[in-house]
Every structure is written in C-alpha cells, then in structure tokens.
CSV table of C-alpha atoms in Angstrom, one decimal:
chain,number,residue,atom,x,y,z
A,1,MET,CA,77.7,102.8,122.1
A,2,THR,CA,78.8,106.6,121.6
A,3,SER,CA,80.8,106.9,118.8
A,4,ARG,CA,84.0,108.5,119.2
A,5,THR,CA,84.5,112.2,118.3
A,6,CYS,CA,87.2,113.5,115.5
A,7,LEU,CA,87.9,117.5,115.8
A,8,VAL,CA,88.7,118.6,111.9
A,9,VAL,CA,91.2,121.8,112.5
A,10,ASP,CA,91.9,123.6,109.4
A,11,ASP,CA,91.3,127.2,108.1
A,12,SER,CA,89.9,126.3,105.1
A,13,ARG,CA,86.2,125.5,104.9
A,14,VAL,CA,86.3,123.1,101.8
A,15,MET,CA,89.1,121.4,103.5
A,16,ARG,CA,87.2,120.9,106.2
A,17,LYS,CA,84.4,119.5,104.6
A,18,VAL,CA,86.0,116.8,103.0
A,19,ALA,CA,88.1,116.2,105.8
A,20,THR,CA,84.7,115.5,107.7
A,21,ARG,CA,83.2,113.1,105.5
A,22,ILE,CA,86.3,111.3,105.2
A,23,VAL,CA,86.0,111.1,109.1
A,24,GLU,CA,82.8,110.2,109.1
A,25,GLN,CA,83.2,107.2,106.8
A,26,LEU,CA,85.2,105.9,109.5
A,27,HIS,CA,82.3,106.5,112.2
A,28,PHE,CA,83.8,109.3,114.4
A,29,GLU,CA,81.5,112.0,115.0
A,30,ALA,CA,83.4,115.1,113.7
A,31,ILE,CA,83.5,118.4,115.0
A,32,GLU,CA,84.9,121.2,112.7
A,33,ALA,CA,87.0,124.5,114.2
A,34,ALA,CA,88.8,126.7,111.8
A,35,ASP,CA,91.9,127.6,114.0
A,36,GLY,CA,93.9,126.7,117.1
A,37,LEU,CA,91.7,129.1,119.3
A,38,GLU,CA,88.2,128.0,118.4
A,39,ALA,CA,89.8,124.5,118.3
A,40,LEU,CA,91.1,124.7,122.1
A,41,SER,CA,88.2,126.2,123.3
A,42,TYR,CA,86.2,123.3,122.3
A,43,CYS,CA,88.8,120.7,123.6
A,44,ARG,CA,88.2,122.7,126.6
A,45,SER,CA,84.2,121.8,126.7
A,46,ALA,CA,84.9,118.2,125.5
A,47,MET,CA,88.4,116.5,124.9
A,48,PRO,CA,87.8,114.6,121.7
A,49,ASP,CA,89.5,111.4,120.9
A,50,ALA,CA,91.3,112.4,117.4
A,51,ILE,CA,92.4,115.1,116.1
A,52,LEU,CA,92.9,116.3,112.7
A,53,LEU,CA,95.0,119.3,112.6
A,54,ASP,CA,96.2,121.7,110.3
A,55,TRP,CA,99.6,123.8,110.7
A,56,SER,CA,99.9,126.8,109.4
A,57,MET,CA,96.2,128.7,110.2
A,58,PRO,CA,95.5,132.3,111.1
A,59,THR,CA,95.5,133.6,115.0
A,60,MET,CA,96.7,130.2,116.4
A,61,ASP,CA,98.6,128.1,114.1
A,62,GLY,CA,98.4,124.0,115.1
A,63,MET,CA,102.2,124.1,116.5
A,64,GLU,CA,101.1,126.7,119.0
A,65,PHE,CA,97.4,124.7,120.0
A,66,LEU,CA,99.4,121.4,120.0
A,67,GLU,CA,101.3,123.4,122.6
A,68,LYS,CA,98.5,124.2,124.6
A,69,LEU,CA,96.1,121.6,124.1
A,70,ARG,CA,99.0,118.9,126.2
A,71,GLY,CA,99.1,121.5,129.1
A,72,GLU,CA,95.0,121.2,129.4
A,73,PRO,CA,93.8,118.7,131.6
A,74,ASN,CA,92.9,115.2,130.2
A,75,GLY,CA,95.2,117.5,127.0
A,76,HIS,CA,97.0,114.2,126.2
A,77,HIS,CA,94.1,112.1,125.5
A,78,PRO,CA,93.4,113.4,122.0
A,79,LEU,CA,95.6,111.1,119.1
A,80,VAL,CA,96.6,114.4,116.8
A,81,VAL,CA,97.2,113.4,113.1
A,82,MET,CA,98.7,116.7,111.5
A,83,CYS,CA,97.4,117.5,108.2
A,84,SER,CA,99.7,119.9,106.1
A,85,ALA,CA,100.8,121.2,103.2
A,86,GLU,CA,103.8,121.0,104.7
A,87,THR,CA,106.1,118.0,103.0
A,88,ASN,CA,110.1,119.5,104.3
A,89,PRO,CA,111.2,116.0,106.4
A,90,GLU,CA,113.0,118.3,109.4
A,91,ARG,CA,109.7,120.2,109.6
A,92,ILE,CA,107.8,116.9,109.6
A,93,GLN,CA,110.1,115.6,112.1
A,94,PHE,CA,109.6,119.0,114.6
A,95,ALA,CA,105.9,118.4,114.1
A,96,LEU,CA,106.6,114.5,115.9
A,97,ASP,CA,108.5,115.9,118.2
A,98,ARG,CA,106.0,118.1,119.4
A,99,GLY,CA,103.8,115.0,119.5
A,100,ALA,CA,101.8,114.7,116.7
A,101,ALA,CA,101.6,111.0,116.5
A,102,GLU,CA,101.3,110.6,112.7
A,103,TYR,CA,101.3,113.1,110.0
A,104,ILE,CA,99.5,113.4,106.5
A,105,MET,CA,100.5,115.5,103.6
A,106,LYS,CA,98.1,117.3,101.6
A,107,PRO,CA,97.0,116.7,99.4
A,108,PHE,CA,95.4,113.5,101.0
A,109,ASP,CA,92.3,111.2,99.9
A,110,GLY,CA,90.4,108.7,102.3
A,111,ASP,CA,92.2,106.3,101.5
A,112,ILE,CA,95.5,108.3,103.4
A,113,ILE,CA,93.5,109.1,106.4
A,114,ALA,CA,91.9,105.9,106.8
A,115,SER,CA,95.5,104.2,106.5
A,116,LYS,CA,97.2,106.7,108.8
A,117,PHE,CA,93.8,106.2,111.7
A,118,GLU,CA,95.3,102.7,111.2
A,119,ALA,CA,98.6,103.2,111.8
A,120,VAL,CA,97.9,105.0,115.2
A,121,GLY,CA,95.3,102.3,116.1
A,122,LEU,CA,92.5,104.7,115.7
A,123,ILE,CA,90.4,102.3,113.5
B,1,MET,CA,88.1,95.6,72.6
B,2,THR,CA,86.3,93.0,71.3
B,3,PRO,CA,84.9,90.2,73.1
B,4,GLU,CA,87.3,87.8,71.5
B,5,ASP,CA,90.5,90.4,71.1
B,6,LEU,CA,89.4,89.6,75.2
B,7,ALA,CA,89.3,86.0,75.3
B,8,PHE,CA,92.7,86.0,73.0
B,9,VAL,CA,94.2,88.0,75.8
B,10,ALA,CA,92.9,86.1,78.7
B,11,ASP,CA,94.2,83.0,76.7
B,12,LEU,CA,97.6,84.1,76.7
B,13,THR,CA,97.8,85.5,80.2
B,14,LEU,CA,96.5,81.9,81.6
B,15,ARG,CA,99.1,79.9,79.6
B,16,HIS,CA,102.0,82.7,80.0
B,17,ALA,CA,101.1,83.5,84.0
B,18,GLY,CA,98.6,80.9,85.2
B,19,VAL,CA,96.4,84.1,85.7
B,20,ILE,CA,92.8,84.4,85.6
B,21,ILE,CA,91.0,87.3,83.4
B,22,ARG,CA,87.3,87.5,83.5
B,23,ALA,CA,85.1,88.5,81.2
B,24,ASP,CA,84.0,91.7,83.0
B,25,LYS,CA,87.6,92.9,83.1
B,26,SER,CA,87.0,94.0,79.4
B,27,PHE,CA,87.6,97.9,80.4
B,28,PHE,CA,90.9,96.7,82.7
B,29,VAL,CA,92.6,95.2,79.9
B,30,GLU,CA,92.0,97.9,77.5
B,31,THR,CA,93.0,100.8,79.8
B,32,ARG,CA,96.2,98.7,80.8
B,33,LEU,CA,96.9,97.5,76.9
B,34,GLY,CA,96.5,101.2,75.1
B,35,PRO,CA,100.2,102.5,76.6
B,36,ILE,CA,101.6,99.4,74.5
B,37,ALA,CA,99.4,99.9,71.0
B,38,ARG,CA,100.4,103.7,71.5
B,39,ARG,CA,104.6,102.6,72.0
B,40,GLU,CA,103.8,100.3,69.0
B,41,ALA,CA,102.3,103.0,66.8
B,42,LEU,CA,98.9,101.2,66.5
B,43,GLU,CA,95.4,102.8,66.4
B,44,SER,CA,93.6,100.8,68.7
B,45,VAL,CA,94.0,97.9,71.0
B,46,THR,CA,92.5,95.6,68.6
B,47,GLN,CA,95.5,96.3,66.0
B,48,LEU,CA,98.0,95.4,69.3
B,49,VAL,CA,95.8,92.2,69.6
B,50,GLU,CA,96.3,91.4,65.9
B,51,ARG,CA,99.9,91.6,65.9
B,52,ALA,CA,100.1,89.7,69.3
B,53,ARG,CA,98.1,87.1,67.6
B,54,SER,CA,99.8,87.0,63.9
B,55,THR,CA,102.9,87.6,64.3
B,56,GLY,CA,103.1,85.6,68.2
B,57,ASP,CA,106.0,87.9,68.6
B,58,GLU,CA,107.7,86.3,72.3
B,59,THR,CA,108.5,89.8,73.3
B,60,LEU,CA,105.4,91.5,72.1
B,61,THR,CA,103.3,88.6,73.9
B,62,ARG,CA,105.2,89.1,77.2
B,63,GLN,CA,104.6,92.6,77.5
B,64,ILE,CA,101.0,92.1,76.6
B,65,VAL,CA,100.9,89.8,79.9
B,66,ALA,CA,102.8,91.5,82.3
B,67,ALA,CA,100.4,95.0,81.5
B,68,THR,CA,97.3,92.7,82.5
B,69,LEU,CA,99.1,91.5,85.8
B,70,VAL,CA,97.2,93.3,88.8
B,71,GLN,CA,100.1,95.5,90.6
B,72,ASP,CA,97.7,96.6,93.5
B,73,THR,CA,100.0,97.0,96.5
B,74,SER,CA,100.9,99.1,99.2
B,75,PHE,CA,103.8,99.6,101.9
B,76,PHE,CA,102.8,97.5,105.1
B,77,ARG,CA,100.0,96.0,103.6
B,78,ASP,CA,98.5,93.3,106.3
B,79,ARG,CA,100.1,95.3,109.0
B,80,ALA,CA,99.8,92.6,111.3
B,81,THR,CA,101.6,90.1,109.7
B,82,PHE,CA,104.6,92.9,109.4
B,83,ALA,CA,104.3,93.5,113.0
B,84,HIS,CA,104.3,89.6,113.7
B,85,LEU,CA,107.8,89.7,111.3
B,86,GLN,CA,109.3,92.3,113.6
B,87,GLN,CA,108.3,91.8,117.1
B,88,THR,CA,108.7,88.1,116.9
B,89,VAL,CA,110.0,86.0,114.1
B,90,LEU,CA,112.9,88.6,112.8
B,91,PRO,CA,114.4,88.4,116.2
B,92,ALA,CA,114.7,84.9,116.8
B,93,LEU,CA,116.1,84.2,113.6
B,94,ALA,CA,118.5,86.8,113.9
B,95,SER,CA,119.4,85.0,117.3
B,96,ARG,CA,119.9,81.9,115.4
B,97,ASP,CA,123.5,82.1,114.2
B,98,LYS,CA,125.3,84.9,111.9
B,99,ALA,CA,124.2,83.7,108.8
B,100,PRO,CA,122.1,86.2,106.4
B,101,ILE,CA,118.7,85.9,107.0
B,102,ARG,CA,116.8,85.2,103.5
B,103,LEU,CA,113.1,86.4,102.4
B,104,LEU,CA,111.7,86.0,99.0
B,105,SER,CA,108.9,88.5,98.0
B,106,ALA,CA,107.4,86.3,95.6
B,107,GLY,CA,105.3,88.7,92.8
B,108,CYS,CA,106.9,92.3,94.1
B,109,ALA,CA,104.9,94.2,91.6
B,110,THR,CA,106.3,97.4,92.2
B,111,GLY,CA,108.3,96.8,94.8
B,112,GLN,CA,106.1,98.1,98.2
B,113,GLU,CA,106.0,94.6,99.9
B,114,ALA,CA,109.9,94.0,99.7
B,115,TYR,CA,110.7,97.3,101.0
B,116,THR,CA,108.6,96.6,103.9
B,117,LEU,CA,110.1,93.5,104.3
B,118,ALA,CA,113.7,95.6,103.9
B,119,MET,CA,112.5,98.0,106.8
B,120,VAL,CA,111.0,95.6,109.1
B,121,ALA,CA,114.3,93.5,108.6
B,122,LEU,CA,116.8,96.6,109.5
B,123,GLU,CA,115.0,96.9,113.0
B,124,CYS,CA,117.1,94.0,114.2
B,125,LEU,CA,119.5,92.7,111.5
B,126,ALA,CA,122.9,94.7,110.3
B,127,PRO,CA,122.7,95.2,107.0
B,128,PRO,CA,125.0,92.7,105.3
B,129,ARG,CA,122.9,90.0,107.1
B,130,ILE,CA,119.9,91.3,105.2
B,131,ASP,CA,119.7,88.8,101.5
B,132,ILE,CA,115.9,89.7,100.4
B,133,VAL,CA,115.0,88.6,96.6
B,134,ALA,CA,112.3,90.2,95.0
B,135,ILE,CA,110.8,88.7,91.8
B,136,ASP,CA,107.9,89.3,89.5
B,137,PHE,CA,106.8,88.8,85.9
B,138,SER,CA,106.8,92.2,85.0
B,139,ALA,CA,110.2,94.1,83.9
B,140,GLN,CA,108.4,97.2,83.7
B,141,ALA,CA,107.5,96.9,87.4
B,142,LEU,CA,110.7,95.8,88.4
B,143,MET,CA,112.2,98.9,86.9
B,144,LYS,CA,110.3,101.0,89.2
B,145,ALA,CA,110.9,98.6,92.2
B,146,GLU,CA,114.6,98.8,91.6
B,147,THR,CA,114.7,102.8,91.3
B,148,GLY,CA,112.8,103.1,94.1
B,149,VAL,CA,111.2,106.5,93.5
B,150,TYR,CA,107.7,106.9,95.0
B,151,SER,CA,104.9,109.4,94.8
B,152,HIS,CA,103.2,111.3,97.4
B,153,PHE,CA,100.4,109.1,97.6
B,154,GLU,CA,101.8,105.9,97.4
B,155,VAL,CA,104.4,106.8,100.5
B,156,GLN,CA,101.2,107.5,102.7
B,157,ARG,CA,99.1,104.3,101.8
B,158,GLY,CA,100.5,102.2,105.0
B,159,LEU,CA,103.8,103.4,105.2
B,160,PRO,CA,103.8,105.1,109.0
B,161,ILE,CA,105.8,109.0,108.7
B,162,ARG,CA,108.5,107.8,111.0
B,163,SER,CA,109.5,105.3,108.4
B,164,LEU,CA,109.3,107.7,105.4
B,165,LEU,CA,111.5,110.0,107.5
B,166,ARG,CA,113.6,107.3,108.2
B,167,HIS,CA,113.8,105.4,105.2
B,168,PHE,CA,113.0,107.9,102.3
B,169,GLU,CA,114.6,110.9,101.0
B,170,GLN,CA,112.6,113.9,99.4
B,171,ALA,CA,113.3,114.3,95.4
B,172,ASP,CA,111.3,116.9,94.1
B,173,ASP,CA,107.5,115.8,94.8
B,174,HIS,CA,108.3,112.3,94.9
B,175,TRP,CA,110.4,110.3,98.0
B,176,LYS,CA,113.2,107.5,97.1
B,177,THR,CA,114.0,105.0,99.2
B,178,ARG,CA,117.5,105.2,100.8
B,179,PRO,CA,120.3,103.0,99.5
B,180,ASP,CA,120.9,100.4,102.6
B,181,LEU,CA,117.2,99.6,101.6
B,182,ARG,CA,117.5,99.3,98.2
B,183,GLN,CA,121.0,97.7,98.6
B,184,SER,CA,119.5,94.8,100.9
B,185,ILE,CA,117.3,94.0,97.5
B,186,ARG,CA,117.8,91.7,94.7
B,187,TRP,CA,115.1,92.4,91.6
B,188,GLU,CA,114.9,89.4,89.4
B,189,GLU,CA,112.0,89.0,86.7
B,190,ARG,CA,110.9,85.4,87.3
B,191,ASN,CA,108.0,83.6,86.0
B,192,LEU,CA,106.5,82.0,89.1
B,193,LEU,CA,105.4,79.0,86.6
B,194,ASN,CA,109.4,78.6,86.0
B,195,ASP,CA,111.4,77.1,88.6
B,196,LEU,CA,112.9,78.9,91.2
B,197,SER,CA,115.2,76.2,92.9
B,198,ASP,CA,118.6,78.1,92.0
B,199,LEU,CA,117.4,80.9,93.7
B,200,GLY,CA,117.9,79.0,97.4
B,201,ALA,CA,116.4,78.6,100.4
B,202,PHE,CA,114.7,81.1,102.3
B,203,ASP,CA,113.4,81.9,106.1
B,204,ILE,CA,110.4,83.6,104.8
B,205,VAL,CA,108.6,83.0,101.8
B,206,VAL,CA,106.2,86.5,101.2
B,207,CYS,CA,104.1,85.8,98.2
B,208,SER,CA,100.8,87.9,99.4
B,209,HIS,CA,97.7,88.8,97.3
B,210,VAL,CA,98.9,86.8,94.0
B,211,LEU,CA,97.9,83.4,94.5
B,212,SER,CA,94.4,84.1,94.4
B,213,THR,CA,94.6,85.5,91.1
B,214,PHE,CA,95.9,82.4,89.4
B,215,GLU,CA,93.7,79.6,87.9
B,216,SER,CA,93.5,76.4,90.5
B,217,ALA,CA,96.3,74.2,89.0
B,218,ALA,CA,98.7,76.6,88.4
B,219,ALA,CA,98.6,77.9,92.0
B,220,ALA,CA,98.7,74.7,93.8
B,221,GLU,CA,102.1,73.9,91.0
B,222,THR,CA,103.1,77.4,92.0
B,223,LEU,CA,102.7,76.9,95.6
B,224,ASP,CA,105.0,73.3,95.3
B,225,ARG,CA,107.6,75.6,93.8
B,226,LEU,CA,107.4,78.0,96.6
B,227,GLU,CA,107.3,75.4,99.4
B,228,SER,CA,110.6,73.7,98.0
B,229,VAL,CA,112.5,77.0,98.4
B,230,CYS,CA,111.2,77.7,102.0
B,231,ARG,CA,113.9,76.3,104.7
B,232,ASP,CA,112.6,73.4,107.3
B,233,ASP,CA,111.7,75.8,110.0
B,234,GLY,CA,110.6,78.6,107.4
B,235,LEU,CA,107.4,80.3,107.2
B,236,MET,CA,105.1,80.8,104.0
B,237,VAL,CA,103.1,84.4,103.8
B,238,PHE,CA,100.2,84.9,102.1
B,239,GLY,CA,97.5,88.0,102.3
B,240,ALA,CA,95.3,88.4,105.5
B,241,ASN,CA,92.3,87.7,103.8
B,242,GLU,CA,93.3,85.6,100.9
B,243,SER,CA,92.0,82.1,100.2
B,244,VAL,CA,94.6,80.1,99.7
B,245,SER,CA,95.0,76.5,101.0
B,246,PRO,CA,99.1,76.2,102.0
B,247,PRO,CA,100.5,73.0,101.0
B,248,ALA,CA,100.0,70.0,103.8
B,249,ALA,CA,103.3,69.8,105.4
B,250,PHE,CA,102.7,73.4,107.0
B,251,ALA,CA,100.0,74.7,109.9
B,252,ALA,CA,98.5,77.7,110.9
B,253,THR,CA,100.2,80.4,113.0
B,254,PRO,CA,97.9,83.1,115.2
B,255,THR,CA,98.7,85.3,112.2
B,256,PRO,CA,96.3,85.1,109.6
B,257,GLY,CA,98.3,84.3,106.8
B,258,VAL,CA,101.2,83.2,108.0
B,259,TRP,CA,102.3,79.5,108.2
B,260,ARG,CA,105.0,77.5,109.6
B,261,ARG,CA,106.7,74.4,108.3
B,262,SER,CA,105.4,71.7,110.9
B,263,SER,CA,108.1,70.0,112.6
B,264,ALA,CA,106.3,66.4,111.9
B,265,PHE,CA,106.9,67.1,108.1
B,266,PRO,CA,110.5,68.3,107.5
B,267,ARG,CA,111.2,69.2,104.0
B,268,ALA,CA,113.3,66.3,102.9
B,269,LEU,CA,109.9,64.2,103.6
B,270,SER,CA,107.6,66.4,102.3
B,271,ALA,CA,109.0,66.2,99.0
B,272,GLY,CA,107.7,62.9,98.5
C-alpha cells in the first residue's frame, strides 16, 4: 500500500522538523516546503493528501497559498489543517471560511496533531 | 515515599473511593500528594501520610484520596460515542415529548465529558430542555469544571476548532466555556460508593474510564447504583475500549461502550 502524503509548510526549519516527525509517526510520508510558493510548486507536481499549513510566511503566506491551491486541478483533494500562532477567534474563522478543515494553535504537540487529524478523518 | 506510606494511601483510596492503586504508582502518588503536603506546611509526603494516619482527619483524608484519583480526560473522548449520541440518540429523545432530557456524567473529573454532552445536546435541544448532572469525588476537579476555564492544550485535545469557536470565549491565553453551556450543567461533589437515587432518573448515564480503575466488588456495586438511576429506555455509556461488564439487563449497541436496557428487562423487574 502506498502511504499517504502530508505536505508540511512552515518558514521555520525547526517547526518543519518537529511537525514532520509527528506526521511520520501517524504513518504519513512527509514533504517539506518553506513557504506558499514552494508548497504550490510541489502541489502542481503531486497533490498531497494532507497539508499542515502555517499562516504567516514570507513570499506567499498560508491564506494566499490556500486560495491558489483551490484553483488548481484536483486542488480540493488535500485536507488542509492550519497550524499557526494566530489565536484570534475572528482570524481563525476567516481561515475556516477560506477552506481550512481544521486549525491548530501553536504551540502544539503530537497528541494535538493526532487529535486534529482524527477529527477530520485523516486517521 | 516509602512502600508503607504507599500501602497506607492505597488502603485509604480503596476504602473511600473503591479505587485500586497499584504498587508501582509510587511516583504518581507522591507527585499528586506533594502540593497537599506543602499546603499543610509539611516537609514531605511521608510527614503528610503520618499526619493522616495519626489524626484520622476526615477532610485531610478526602483531599489525599481525591488527589490520587486519575483525572485524565479530554473533550470528545471516544469520538464515535458522541457522534452516535448527537446523530441518533439525542434527536430521538428530543422528539419523544417536551420533557427535559436528563444526562449524568458520573466521575466527571475536570468537566470535559459533561461539556461535551452539553455541546452535542445543544445541536438538537434548546437549553431549557438540557439537564446535565456531573458528579465527582474531587472538589478541586469540580471547581475547575464549574469555572469552565481550559488551557490552550486542553481545548486542542479532541475538541474540533468549530466547537471551540462556537462554545468558548478567549480569556487571555485560556478559553472559557460560554454561559449557555455552563448553565446546562449542575456540578455535585459525590462519592460513587454512596447512594445516588436522590439525583433522579436519567436518559443517559455516562461513566467513562472510571469503573475500570475500581476494585471489582466496588465496581459491581457502583454499576448497580448507576443502573438504578437509568430510565427504562435509557442508555449506559462506558469507555469505548474499557473492559466493563454492563448489568445483565443491558444489551450492546453497534457503538462500542454504549449499552441499552433490553426491553425484556424493565427497571422494576431487573431490580428484583
């Protein structure tokens, strides 16, 4: 069985490493991207099953990426879980309205990612 | 703490709460009793145990026992159970008549289970029709439950983000349950080893991840007490993966951990 893929998008290398280790433990194959542009370029080559998406990033932020992703062929396939330090309820609602399936407020741990992935049916 | 201290505390917990503390739980118990020792201005947990032993002080004993009980809980623990209650059980109860729907969270710890019941009930019932009673041995856990304030980590374990936005308001770096959720729940300090009949009858009795920590005779008696407050057409809910044998009058449903009183055994008959 081919394992499912999860694209980890964050401009912090440390954060990507932490998240990658967690999603690998949840039996996803992890791919890393440092901003929205890199993420979009990956998605054009191979659409992932899940995307763990930071909001605030240089070059292209999470919201702009999400909007562009949904315009791509098969761009509605990935379940997008936002992962951001933003905790303002109105801003979180904004991200959900733009198509995020779930939302993780940083800081997080493995239990939280597992719980959120479970909530959207990824595991 | 010494093995003798642990044995003394384990004996208290067994007699007062029916709960078994295993001999390898020394670190856990010592960690839990440390704050009580400090509050009593004692230098060590050993001194705290000595004071409880020599004075037999009831309040101190209760505090010690309460501190050793496992308070591990999270919102929407056993997700399939709450989905079943929300999609099937509660809508059926809601259309039965206009009476309030009564739910019991037995061993509610810091309240996540009771609030989860309130959240799923609010999906199909108006607040005046939701009557949730949540009971626990620990006054400290109940105080937190009643305040309804949870940490950043607690609200991200099991709770979907849309439920967080809908039912909580942000309070600095914590989240507090909204008034309509809090108002549907009555919190009471109760020992499951004592009679519960004055609480009245419930449509759903939830006792999740509690009885599996009990000594077997205490578990069986508690099960009888819980059964006696469950309505004739009521449900009993345990942890999905918990090994609890429900009373004979109850039959399994397709949802693990959810049991329904069989029509062959109405309450009046099964009591005899």
